Amino acid sequence: MSKIVFITGASKGFGKLWAEALLKRGDKVAATARNITALQDLKDRYGDRILPLKLDVNNRTEVFEVTKQVEQHFGRIDVLINNAGFGVFGTTEETTEQQAREQMETNFFGSLWVAQAVLPIMRKQKNGHIIQISSFLGLTTLPLLGLYNASKFAVEGLIETIGSETAHLGIKTTLIEPNGFATDWSGASAVQTSSDIEEYNPVREAFAETGDNPDTWGNPEATVEPVLNLIDNQNPPQRLLFGKIAYHVMNEVYTKRLNDIQNWKEVSIAAHGH
């Protein structure tokens, strides 16, 4: 049976790639973007199976109106892929208030508004799957991405909580946590802070060297089958890392965290007081 999939941020990158893969196999897709002209090629190719809708996830009222349109058009929403987001690059000290607020507004609050709009529909259906695009930087951090890291840490807590609140209603949640991929996430979609404080130059140089290594960046096309498999799985994981960098980094991070927990066990227990 074909699925009805609602994807935000579908005009490029992962969103458009996955939308086309779903359409190609016969699913129906509600694809939203700030600029839906970028979806015209999919509309020309797949006709009524795709519903392109203009959406700014920062506008809560618009989110609820568009979500209602999706339900009225297709009759249900089986899967939400909450994908809209961007990255602010630069040191935390050099990040402006506006940049910080806009980062949290889109990555966190935008994800919250879409989830809140979809949940009543999935509750009524007594089934559904919310797939949130997070990042392995929602589990650990990299320098020069402080506000992005923070937004994804917040998203991790949000979706994990929704999962615990809705499991008995037949609603599943999954956090996809990619490492860097060769989309335009770090290019045209990115926002750059100023870089005037010279003391941070060594950090910037080290970061640039890492980014220059082509092995750092995953191949977006390689994510298609994993996403389709995730959507079709009856028991999807709560979290799913995408990319070998994410896998190896998180193995090291969690090993160190567990060691720290055990090494400080007596202090932790003593701090309880009784």
Backbone as CSV, one residue per row, in Angstrom:
resi,resn,N_x,N_y,N_z,CA_x,CA_y,CA_z,C_x,C_y,C_z
1,MET,0.845,-1.196,0.000,0.000,0.000,0.000,0.883,1.250,0.000
2,SER,0.573,2.187,-0.883,1.393,3.398,-0.955,1.190,4.251,0.289
3,LYS,2.215,5.009,0.635,2.175,5.847,1.828,2.001,7.314,1.434
4,ILE,1.407,8.067,2.346,1.302,9.517,2.206,2.391,10.118,3.084
5,VAL,3.340,10.790,2.451,4.510,11.321,3.166,4.530,12.841,3.045
6,PHE,4.643,13.499,4.171,4.695,14.966,4.255,6.149,15.339,4.544
7,ILE,6.770,16.081,3.624,8.186,16.442,3.759,8.328,17.957,3.783
8,THR,8.980,18.486,4.798,9.302,19.915,4.818,10.721,20.113,4.277
9,GLY,10.987,21.308,3.784,12.308,21.604,3.235,12.621,20.724,2.032
10,ALA,11.657,20.606,1.115,11.761,19.633,0.015,12.274,20.225,-1.286
11,SER,12.710,21.480,-1.276,13.109,22.108,-2.542,14.500,21.705,-3.006
12,LYS,15.312,21.143,-2.095,16.682,20.762,-2.443,17.224,19.789,-1.408
13,GLY,18.452,19.350,-1.614,19.130,18.506,-0.644,18.390,17.209,-0.371
14,PHE,18.492,16.742,0.882,17.843,15.498,1.275,16.346,15.509,0.949
15,GLY,15.678,16.624,1.246,14.231,16.684,1.086,13.783,16.372,-0.321
16,LYS,14.404,16.996,-1.297,14.001,16.769,-2.688,14.415,15.378,-3.160
17,LEU,15.597,14.953,-2.756,16.092,13.628,-3.130,15.151,12.534,-2.637
18,TRP,14.751,12.630,-1.389,13.865,11.607,-0.817,12.458,11.717,-1.384
19,ALA,12.000,12.946,-1.639,10.675,13.113,-2.242,10.607,12.400,-3.586
20,GLU,11.629,12.577,-4.402,11.622,11.936,-5.721,11.682,10.416,-5.602
21,ALA,12.475,9.911,-4.669,12.578,8.462,-4.477,11.229,7.873,-4.062
22,LEU,10.519,8.571,-3.198,9.201,8.102,-2.756,8.200,8.134,-3.904
23,LEU,8.222,9.209,-4.669,7.317,9.325,-5.816,7.606,8.246,-6.852
24,LYS,8.875,7.998,-7.066,9.298,7.027,-8.078,8.774,5.632,-7.757
25,ARG,8.679,5.299,-6.478,8.226,3.948,-6.113,6.709,3.866,-5.921
26,GLY,6.020,5.019,-6.089,4.565,4.985,-6.063,3.894,5.608,-4.861
27,ASP,4.676,6.152,-3.920,4.075,6.840,-2.781,3.566,8.214,-3.217
28,LYS,2.784,8.835,-2.353,2.302,10.198,-2.598,2.979,11.133,-1.613
29,VAL,3.340,12.305,-2.092,4.172,13.210,-1.290,3.587,14.608,-1.260
30,ALA,3.418,15.140,-0.059,3.162,16.567,0.132,4.521,17.201,0.400
31,ALA,4.985,18.000,-0.538,6.335,18.565,-0.467,6.240,20.065,-0.240
32,THR,6.812,20.529,0.878,6.728,21.949,1.185,8.091,22.610,1.100
33,ALA,8.056,23.890,0.755,9.282,24.685,0.649,8.893,26.150,0.636
34,ARG,9.833,26.992,0.918,9.567,28.431,0.809,9.407,28.827,-0.652
35,ASN,10.113,28.119,-1.534,10.055,28.397,-2.969,9.657,27.128,-3.698
36,ILE,8.381,27.001,-4.060,7.924,25.753,-4.661,8.207,25.666,-6.162
37,THR,8.739,26.733,-6.751,9.126,26.625,-8.165,10.212,25.563,-8.326
38,ALA,10.987,25.342,-7.272,12.037,24.317,-7.316,11.459,22.908,-7.362
39,LEU,10.151,22.780,-7.138,9.492,21.469,-7.166,8.720,21.232,-8.460
40,GLN,8.763,22.189,-9.379,7.977,22.084,-10.603,8.377,20.870,-11.440
41,ASP,9.678,20.539,-11.450,10.120,19.382,-12.234,9.495,18.092,-11.712
42,LEU,9.339,17.980,-10.395,8.699,16.793,-9.828,7.203,16.788,-10.140
43,LYS,6.588,17.960,-10.120,5.169,18.068,-10.466,4.941,17.657,-11.914
44,ASP,5.821,18.110,-12.818,5.700,17.766,-14.236,5.843,16.258,-14.446
45,ARG,6.714,15.651,-13.652,7.022,14.230,-13.839,5.997,13.316,-13.164
46,TYR,5.508,13.719,-11.985,4.694,12.802,-11.189,3.252,13.254,-10.997
47,GLY,2.894,14.393,-11.532,1.503,14.824,-11.547,0.853,14.900,-10.191
48,ASP,-0.318,14.251,-10.064,-1.123,14.368,-8.849,-0.543,13.628,-7.653
49,ARG,0.506,12.834,-7.862,1.096,12.120,-6.724,1.885,13.064,-5.813
50,ILE,2.209,14.254,-6.330,2.907,15.239,-5.492,2.044,16.474,-5.304
51,LEU,2.001,16.957,-4.080,1.299,18.198,-3.750,2.337,19.202,-3.253
52,PRO,2.794,20.114,-4.121,3.759,21.133,-3.671,3.022,22.258,-2.945
53,LEU,3.524,22.630,-1.794,2.890,23.682,-1.004,3.947,24.632,-0.460
54,LYS,3.655,25.921,-0.573,4.561,26.930,-0.038,4.409,26.967,1.477
55,LEU,5.548,26.910,2.176,5.495,26.900,3.638,6.765,27.484,4.231
56,ASP,6.571,28.403,5.166,7.641,28.892,6.028,7.391,28.285,7.401
57,VAL,8.223,27.333,7.804,7.972,26.619,9.065,8.067,27.538,10.277
58,ASN,8.613,28.722,10.113,8.679,29.671,11.224,7.315,30.281,11.543
59,ASN,6.384,30.164,10.590,5.052,30.746,10.750,4.096,29.662,11.247
60,ARG,3.826,29.667,12.540,3.032,28.590,13.143,1.637,28.494,12.545
61,THR,0.987,29.624,12.315,-0.354,29.618,11.726,-0.333,28.988,10.353
62,GLU,0.653,29.362,9.552,0.784,28.803,8.206,1.039,27.300,8.253
63,VAL,1.847,26.867,9.216,2.137,25.433,9.361,0.842,24.650,9.562
64,PHE,-0.017,25.126,10.457,-1.273,24.421,10.736,-2.210,24.457,9.529
65,GLU,-2.239,25.581,8.817,-3.102,25.687,7.632,-2.642,24.740,6.535
66,VAL,-1.338,24.691,6.290,-0.795,23.836,5.241,-0.978,22.360,5.595
67,THR,-0.764,22.018,6.860,-0.948,20.630,7.286,-2.387,20.189,7.083
68,LYS,-3.333,21.075,7.358,-4.745,20.772,7.133,-5.006,20.541,5.645
69,GLN,-4.370,21.350,4.792,-4.508,21.165,3.347,-4.025,19.781,2.914
70,VAL,-2.918,19.351,3.502,-2.364,18.031,3.164,-3.360,16.945,3.539
71,GLU,-3.929,17.036,4.748,-4.898,16.029,5.186,-6.131,16.037,4.292
72,GLN,-6.632,17.210,3.949,-7.831,17.304,3.111,-7.570,16.751,1.715
73,HIS,-6.367,16.970,1.202,-6.037,16.540,-0.162,-5.831,15.033,-0.254
74,PHE,-5.053,14.471,0.682,-4.695,13.055,0.608,-5.505,12.160,1.557
75,GLY,-6.197,12.771,2.531,-7.023,11.985,3.438,-6.330,11.529,4.706
76,ARG,-5.021,11.538,4.701,-4.267,11.113,5.882,-2.811,11.542,5.716
77,ILE,-2.025,11.377,6.775,-0.569,11.570,6.723,0.048,10.381,7.440
78,ASP,0.722,9.529,6.688,1.339,8.341,7.276,2.700,8.640,7.888
79,VAL,3.460,9.492,7.196,4.839,9.770,7.614,5.106,11.262,7.494
80,LEU,5.680,11.831,8.523,6.213,13.198,8.458,7.728,13.105,8.419
81,ILE,8.336,13.746,7.433,9.786,13.922,7.435,10.048,15.399,7.695
82,ASN,10.382,15.698,8.929,10.608,17.076,9.387,12.053,17.446,9.036
83,ASN,12.232,18.050,7.877,13.560,18.213,7.293,14.047,19.656,7.216
84,ALA,13.147,20.628,7.270,13.546,22.026,7.072,14.546,22.468,8.139
85,GLY,15.594,23.139,7.702,16.604,23.634,8.639,17.809,24.173,7.907
86,PHE,18.689,24.818,8.659,19.921,25.351,8.072,20.976,25.444,9.161
87,GLY,22.181,25.834,8.783,23.272,25.924,9.743,23.875,27.315,9.819
88,VAL,24.172,27.771,11.034,24.945,29.004,11.260,26.374,28.591,11.570
89,PHE,27.313,29.086,10.775,28.729,28.771,10.937,29.454,29.965,11.532
90,GLY,30.252,29.709,12.550,31.039,30.772,13.167,31.146,30.554,14.660
91,THR,32.008,31.297,15.303,32.189,31.101,16.736,30.965,31.591,17.502
92,THR,30.771,31.029,18.652,29.633,31.416,19.490,29.719,32.883,19.868
93,GLU,30.909,33.355,20.193,31.077,34.757,20.601,30.706,35.723,19.479
94,GLU,30.970,35.326,18.240,30.734,36.229,17.113,29.332,36.097,16.513
95,THR,28.519,35.215,17.064,27.154,35.038,16.568,26.271,36.171,17.067
96,THR,25.538,36.813,16.156,24.669,37.919,16.554,23.375,37.381,17.165
97,GLU,22.666,38.261,17.853,21.375,37.859,18.425,20.418,37.396,17.335
98,GLN,20.365,38.136,16.226,19.456,37.763,15.145,19.805,36.391,14.571
99,GLN,21.098,36.137,14.354,21.515,34.829,13.830,21.147,33.704,14.785
100,ALA,21.358,33.950,16.069,21.039,32.926,17.073,19.547,32.642,17.109
101,ARG,18.740,33.694,17.118,17.292,33.510,17.184,16.753,32.840,15.924
102,GLU,17.263,33.235,14.765,16.794,32.629,13.519,17.182,31.157,13.437
103,GLN,18.354,30.808,13.968,18.769,29.406,13.980,17.807,28.568,14.809
104,MET,17.494,29.023,16.014,16.578,28.292,16.878,15.148,28.340,16.336
105,GLU,14.778,29.440,15.743,13.419,29.602,15.222,13.102,28.549,14.159
106,THR,14.023,28.357,13.230,13.781,27.393,12.149,14.026,25.962,12.605
107,ASN,15.214,25.708,13.151,15.594,24.323,13.448,14.793,23.716,14.591
108,PHE,14.551,24.504,15.634,13.799,23.965,16.771,12.311,24.285,16.684
109,PHE,11.969,25.579,16.694,10.553,25.933,16.740,9.821,25.490,15.474
110,GLY,10.469,25.588,14.314,9.838,25.106,13.084,9.501,23.627,13.173
111,SER,10.436,22.840,13.711,10.184,21.404,13.893,9.042,21.168,14.875
112,LEU,9.012,21.967,15.942,7.939,21.848,16.936,6.582,22.147,16.324
113,TRP,6.486,23.248,15.567,5.185,23.623,14.988,4.661,22.538,14.048
114,VAL,5.548,21.984,13.218,5.099,20.957,12.272,4.660,19.704,13.021
115,ALA,5.429,19.309,14.031,5.044,18.135,14.825,3.694,18.367,15.500
116,GLN,3.496,19.541,16.077,2.219,19.838,16.737,1.050,19.813,15.755
117,ALA,1.299,20.239,14.522,0.231,20.263,13.520,-0.124,18.868,13.028
118,VAL,0.850,17.985,12.962,0.637,16.632,12.430,0.082,15.683,13.498
119,LEU,0.448,15.891,14.742,0.060,14.950,15.801,-1.453,14.722,15.920
120,PRO,-2.306,15.749,15.829,-3.752,15.471,15.917,-4.246,14.537,14.814
121,ILE,-3.657,14.650,13.629,-4.044,13.796,12.504,-3.614,12.358,12.774
122,MET,-2.396,12.185,13.248,-1.900,10.840,13.538,-2.622,10.216,14.730
123,ARG,-2.990,11.040,15.706,-3.761,10.532,16.851,-5.105,9.992,16.369
124,LYS,-5.748,10.731,15.476,-7.046,10.323,14.940,-6.921,9.018,14.146
125,GLN,-5.824,8.898,13.408,-5.572,7.690,12.608,-5.175,6.494,13.474
126,LYS,-4.646,6.809,14.680,-4.042,5.807,15.562,-2.814,5.144,14.941
127,ASN,-2.121,5.899,14.109,-0.826,5.454,13.571,-0.130,6.630,12.897
128,GLY,1.154,6.466,12.696,1.953,7.502,12.042,3.403,7.377,12.456
129,HIS,4.264,7.996,11.686,5.699,7.941,11.954,6.275,9.332,11.731
130,ILE,6.790,9.919,12.784,7.469,11.216,12.685,8.956,10.960,12.563
131,ILE,9.514,11.342,11.436,10.958,11.223,11.203,11.536,12.631,11.246
132,GLN,12.355,12.887,12.227,12.969,14.196,12.419,14.408,14.164,11.944
133,ILE,14.756,15.072,11.046,16.146,15.171,10.620,16.890,16.008,11.653
134,SER,17.723,15.334,12.389,18.564,15.975,13.391,19.983,16.018,12.825
135,SER,20.947,15.593,13.601,22.348,15.571,13.193,23.107,14.801,14.263
136,PHE,24.257,14.238,13.895,25.083,13.674,14.967,25.555,14.789,15.887
137,LEU,25.409,16.042,15.431,25.725,17.197,16.272,24.573,17.542,17.215
138,GLY,23.568,16.676,17.269,22.579,16.732,18.334,22.964,15.817,19.481
139,LEU,24.087,15.107,19.298,24.585,14.173,20.318,25.976,14.549,20.805
140,THR,26.719,15.234,19.966,28.046,15.733,20.327,28.204,17.081,19.633
141,THR,29.373,17.706,19.728,29.518,19.053,19.157,30.774,19.179,18.304
142,LEU,30.737,20.170,17.430,31.920,20.623,16.706,32.067,22.117,16.932
143,PRO,33.301,22.627,16.995,33.482,24.073,17.112,32.976,24.767,15.859
144,LEU,32.619,26.024,15.994,32.119,26.898,14.927,30.680,26.571,14.523
145,LEU,30.036,25.669,15.267,28.639,25.344,14.989,27.830,25.359,16.285
146,GLY,28.182,26.276,17.179,27.582,26.290,18.508,26.071,26.390,18.507
147,LEU,25.514,27.322,17.733,24.061,27.494,17.722,23.380,26.357,16.978
148,TYR,24.015,25.854,15.934,23.467,24.688,15.227,23.462,23.475,16.159
149,ASN,24.599,23.241,16.835,24.654,22.149,17.810,23.508,22.273,18.818
150,ALA,23.345,23.468,19.352,22.329,23.699,20.383,20.929,23.428,19.846
151,SER,20.667,23.852,18.606,19.333,23.648,18.029,19.040,22.171,17.858
152,LYS,20.055,21.391,17.482,19.839,19.957,17.271,19.781,19.198,18.608
153,PHE,20.527,19.646,19.602,20.368,19.061,20.942,18.921,19.273,21.415
154,ALA,18.375,20.454,21.163,16.998,20.748,21.571,16.008,19.863,20.816
155,VAL,16.228,19.696,19.531,15.356,18.851,18.709,15.387,17.404,19.192
156,GLU,16.557,16.934,19.589,16.681,15.568,20.103,15.776,15.370,21.322
157,GLY,15.832,16.303,22.261,15.000,16.198,23.456,13.519,16.283,23.135
158,LEU,13.175,17.141,22.183,11.779,17.319,21.793,11.192,16.035,21.206
159,ILE,11.875,15.465,20.231,11.321,14.302,19.527,11.348,13.061,20.411
160,GLU,12.386,12.916,21.224,12.408,11.779,22.148,11.221,11.850,23.106
161,THR,10.910,13.052,23.565,9.774,13.228,24.474,8.461,12.929,23.766
162,ILE,8.288,13.434,22.554,7.065,13.152,21.792,6.895,11.644,21.628
163,GLY,8.007,10.952,21.372,7.950,9.500,21.224,7.423,8.814,22.468
164,SER,7.863,9.285,23.630,7.418,8.663,24.888,5.966,9.016,25.207
165,GLU,5.498,10.146,24.702,4.117,10.582,24.956,3.106,9.917,24.030
166,THR,3.558,9.471,22.866,2.605,9.026,21.840,2.731,7.554,21.453
167,ALA,3.663,6.832,22.043,3.868,5.430,21.654,2.588,4.612,21.816
168,HIS,1.838,4.865,22.886,0.608,4.097,23.136,-0.498,4.454,22.155
169,LEU,-0.289,5.512,21.365,-1.273,5.939,20.370,-0.960,5.391,18.979
170,GLY,0.084,4.584,18.887,0.465,4.017,17.595,1.355,4.920,16.771
171,ILE,1.899,5.971,17.398,2.766,6.922,16.685,4.221,6.619,17.021
172,LYS,5.024,6.481,15.991,6.452,6.192,16.169,7.259,7.451,15.857
173,THR,8.430,7.557,16.465,9.338,8.669,16.164,10.742,8.130,15.918
174,THR,11.428,8.770,14.970,12.826,8.435,14.686,13.606,9.716,14.442
175,LEU,14.766,9.805,15.060,15.705,10.906,14.807,16.789,10.399,13.864
176,ILE,16.866,10.973,12.666,17.964,10.664,11.754,19.097,11.643,12.066
177,GLU,20.302,11.096,12.279,21.441,11.905,12.728,22.596,11.776,11.734
178,PRO,22.563,12.573,10.657,23.626,12.481,9.660,24.903,13.200,10.107
179,ASN,26.032,12.721,9.558,27.235,13.556,9.589,27.129,14.513,8.398
180,GLY,28.192,15.189,8.027,28.141,16.084,6.886,27.936,15.313,5.588
181,PHE,27.062,15.820,4.729,26.838,15.243,3.408,27.028,16.318,2.351
182,ALA,27.293,15.892,1.133,27.589,16.819,0.036,26.311,17.409,-0.551
183,THR,25.515,18.031,0.322,24.369,18.833,-0.098,24.823,20.289,0.006
184,ASP,23.887,21.233,-0.146,24.311,22.634,-0.012,24.103,23.143,1.415
185,TRP,23.963,22.207,2.388,23.785,22.608,3.783,24.905,23.537,4.249
186,SER,26.145,23.252,3.837,27.264,24.101,4.252,27.618,25.125,3.182
187,GLY,26.791,25.216,2.138,27.042,26.162,1.058,26.021,27.275,1.047
188,ALA,25.168,27.282,0.003,24.218,28.382,-0.182,23.216,28.495,0.958
189,SER,22.902,27.378,1.601,21.901,27.407,2.686,22.464,27.909,4.010
190,ALA,23.767,27.990,4.099,24.401,28.310,5.376,24.458,29.815,5.630
191,VAL,24.531,30.162,6.915,24.740,31.539,7.351,26.095,31.601,8.035
192,GLN,26.857,32.648,7.747,28.207,32.793,8.295,28.259,33.988,9.234
193,THR,28.795,33.785,10.418,28.985,34.909,11.335,30.203,35.718,10.874
194,SER,30.457,36.827,11.545,31.696,37.558,11.298,32.873,36.711,11.773
195,SER,34.061,37.055,11.326,35.264,36.325,11.768,36.375,37.323,12.086
196,ASP,36.007,38.301,12.894,36.913,39.420,13.181,37.876,39.155,14.332
197,ILE,37.534,38.222,15.205,38.368,38.009,16.387,39.504,37.050,16.041
198,GLU,40.718,37.599,15.979,41.866,36.837,15.471,42.227,35.644,16.345
199,GLU,41.923,35.737,17.634,42.283,34.633,18.533,41.615,33.308,18.140
200,TYR,40.528,33.393,17.371,39.836,32.171,16.953,40.364,31.609,15.624
201,ASN,41.338,32.270,15.014,41.827,31.817,13.711,42.333,30.373,13.717
202,PRO,43.056,29.929,14.765,43.493,28.522,14.768,42.328,27.528,14.725
203,VAL,41.239,27.869,15.387,40.057,26.995,15.373,39.442,26.979,13.982
204,ARG,39.377,28.163,13.368,38.814,28.247,12.021,39.667,27.473,11.021
205,GLU,40.982,27.578,11.161,41.882,26.888,10.234,41.760,25.371,10.368
206,ALA,41.678,24.884,11.601,41.537,23.440,11.828,40.213,22.936,11.266
207,PHE,39.166,23.725,11.434,37.849,23.352,10.926,37.864,23.288,9.397
208,ALA,38.509,24.265,8.778,38.582,24.310,7.307,39.345,23.111,6.760
209,GLU,40.407,22.707,7.442,41.194,21.551,6.991,40.350,20.272,7.011
210,THR,39.548,20.120,8.036,38.670,18.945,8.118,37.676,18.947,6.973
211,GLY,37.110,20.115,6.683,36.122,20.222,5.609,36.696,19.997,4.233
212,ASP,37.997,20.226,4.080,38.649,20.046,2.781,38.860,18.579,2.431
213,ASN,38.693,17.697,3.399,38.869,16.268,3.155,37.581,15.705,2.554
214,PRO,37.614,15.257,1.276,36.372,14.776,0.644,35.767,13.562,1.336
215,ASP,36.580,12.821,2.068,36.068,11.638,2.765,35.143,12.016,3.922
216,THR,35.224,13.277,4.347,34.377,13.764,5.439,32.906,13.785,5.039
217,TRP,32.651,14.032,3.758,31.298,14.293,3.289,30.662,13.037,2.697
218,GLY,29.492,12.673,3.186,28.773,11.525,2.659,28.126,11.826,1.323
219,ASN,27.772,10.767,0.607,27.091,10.870,-0.685,25.577,10.879,-0.445
220,PRO,24.883,11.982,-0.742,23.447,12.063,-0.446,22.635,10.929,-1.070
221,GLU,22.990,10.518,-2.290,22.227,9.467,-2.969,22.254,8.150,-2.178
222,ALA,23.326,7.951,-1.417,23.449,6.705,-0.644,22.437,6.638,0.499
223,THR,21.778,7.751,0.831,20.803,7.757,1.925,19.413,7.317,1.478
224,VAL,19.188,7.211,0.182,17.837,6.935,-0.314,17.312,5.598,0.185
225,GLU,18.067,4.528,-0.039,17.589,3.206,0.391,17.420,3.118,1.910
226,PRO,18.370,3.656,2.700,18.151,3.646,4.155,16.866,4.366,4.580
227,VAL,16.540,5.489,3.925,15.312,6.209,4.281,14.077,5.394,3.904
228,LEU,14.079,4.806,2.717,12.940,3.979,2.306,12.770,2.781,3.239
229,ASN,13.885,2.162,3.614,13.831,1.027,4.543,13.280,1.452,5.907
230,LEU,13.684,2.633,6.359,13.207,3.150,7.641,11.695,3.371,7.596
231,ILE,11.222,3.970,6.524,9.791,4.249,6.384,8.978,2.957,6.365
232,ASP,9.530,1.909,5.751,8.803,0.640,5.615,8.900,-0.248,6.853
233,ASN,9.816,0.057,7.752,10.052,-0.808,8.908,8.928,-0.664,9.939
234,GLN,8.426,-1.804,10.407,7.340,-1.776,11.391,7.835,-1.420,12.793
235,ASN,9.126,-1.595,13.036,9.708,-1.270,14.346,10.939,-0.385,14.149
236,PRO,10.731,0.857,13.730,11.863,1.736,13.441,12.616,2.112,14.707
237,PRO,13.905,2.399,14.579,14.696,2.790,15.753,14.355,4.204,16.203
238,GLN,14.630,4.464,17.472,14.426,5.821,17.983,15.439,6.790,17.379
239,ARG,16.649,6.277,17.143,17.709,7.084,16.556,18.423,6.273,15.482
240,LEU,18.848,6.965,14.409,19.557,6.295,13.331,20.645,7.224,12.796
241,LEU,21.902,6.836,13.013,23.031,7.607,12.490,23.146,7.384,10.989
242,PHE,23.466,8.440,10.254,23.717,8.342,8.816,25.168,8.745,8.549
243,GLY,25.960,7.815,8.072,27.328,8.124,7.674,28.362,7.491,8.578
244,LYS,29.492,7.111,7.976,30.535,6.429,8.741,31.222,7.350,9.737
245,ILE,31.305,8.650,9.434,31.902,9.599,10.388,31.057,9.638,11.652
246,ALA,29.747,9.788,11.476,28.835,9.822,12.626,28.947,8.539,13.447
247,TYR,28.998,7.400,12.760,29.063,6.120,13.459,30.324,6.010,14.315
248,HIS,31.480,6.302,13.723,32.745,6.146,14.456,32.885,7.198,15.556
249,VAL,32.494,8.434,15.267,32.592,9.492,16.277,31.722,9.166,17.478
250,MET,30.485,8.728,17.231,29.580,8.481,18.353,29.980,7.253,19.154
251,ASN,30.591,6.276,18.519,31.144,5.151,19.279,32.175,5.643,20.292
252,GLU,33.054,6.529,19.843,34.094,7.069,20.732,33.483,7.947,21.818
253,VAL,32.534,8.787,21.431,31.917,9.707,22.392,31.206,8.943,23.498
254,TYR,30.414,7.947,23.145,29.654,7.226,24.154,30.539,6.334,25.015
255,THR,31.598,5.805,24.442,32.547,5.036,25.248,33.157,5.920,26.331
256,LYS,33.559,7.140,25.950,34.140,8.069,26.923,33.103,8.496,27.970
257,ARG,31.873,8.739,27.522,30.840,9.154,28.470,30.553,8.063,29.496
258,LEU,30.470,6.820,29.026,30.219,5.702,29.943,31.373,5.521,30.922
259,ASN,32.604,5.719,30.436,33.766,5.634,31.319,33.717,6.712,32.390
260,ASP,33.360,7.932,31.987,33.260,9.031,32.949,32.172,8.753,33.992
261,ILE,31.050,8.206,33.541,29.957,7.884,34.467,30.425,6.873,35.507
262,GLN,31.119,5.841,35.063,31.596,4.808,35.991,32.695,5.325,36.911
263,ASN,33.611,6.126,36.351,34.723,6.649,37.153,34.240,7.592,38.257
264,TRP,33.129,8.272,38.038,32.605,9.225,39.012,31.337,8.699,39.707
265,LYS,31.150,7.392,39.647,29.955,6.760,40.202,29.735,7.114,41.673
266,GLU,30.787,6.988,42.492,30.629,7.210,43.937,30.261,8.654,44.237
267,VAL,30.845,9.586,43.492,30.526,11.006,43.704,29.068,11.259,43.329
268,SER,28.633,10.676,42.195,27.249,10.869,41.740,26.254,10.361,42.779
269,ILE,26.517,9.177,43.303,25.597,8.584,44.285,25.610,9.377,45.591
270,ALA,26.821,9.813,46.002,26.930,10.610,47.244,26.168,11.921,47.133
271,ALA,26.094,12.472,45.907,25.427,13.765,45.712,23.927,13.658,45.943
272,HIS,23.372,12.448,45.952,21.930,12.274,46.196,21.582,12.584,47.655
273,GLY,22.527,12.323,48.559,22.331,12.713,49.958,21.739,11.635,50.854
274,HIS,21.127,10.629,50.292,20.567,9.552,51.143,20.355,8.285,50.304
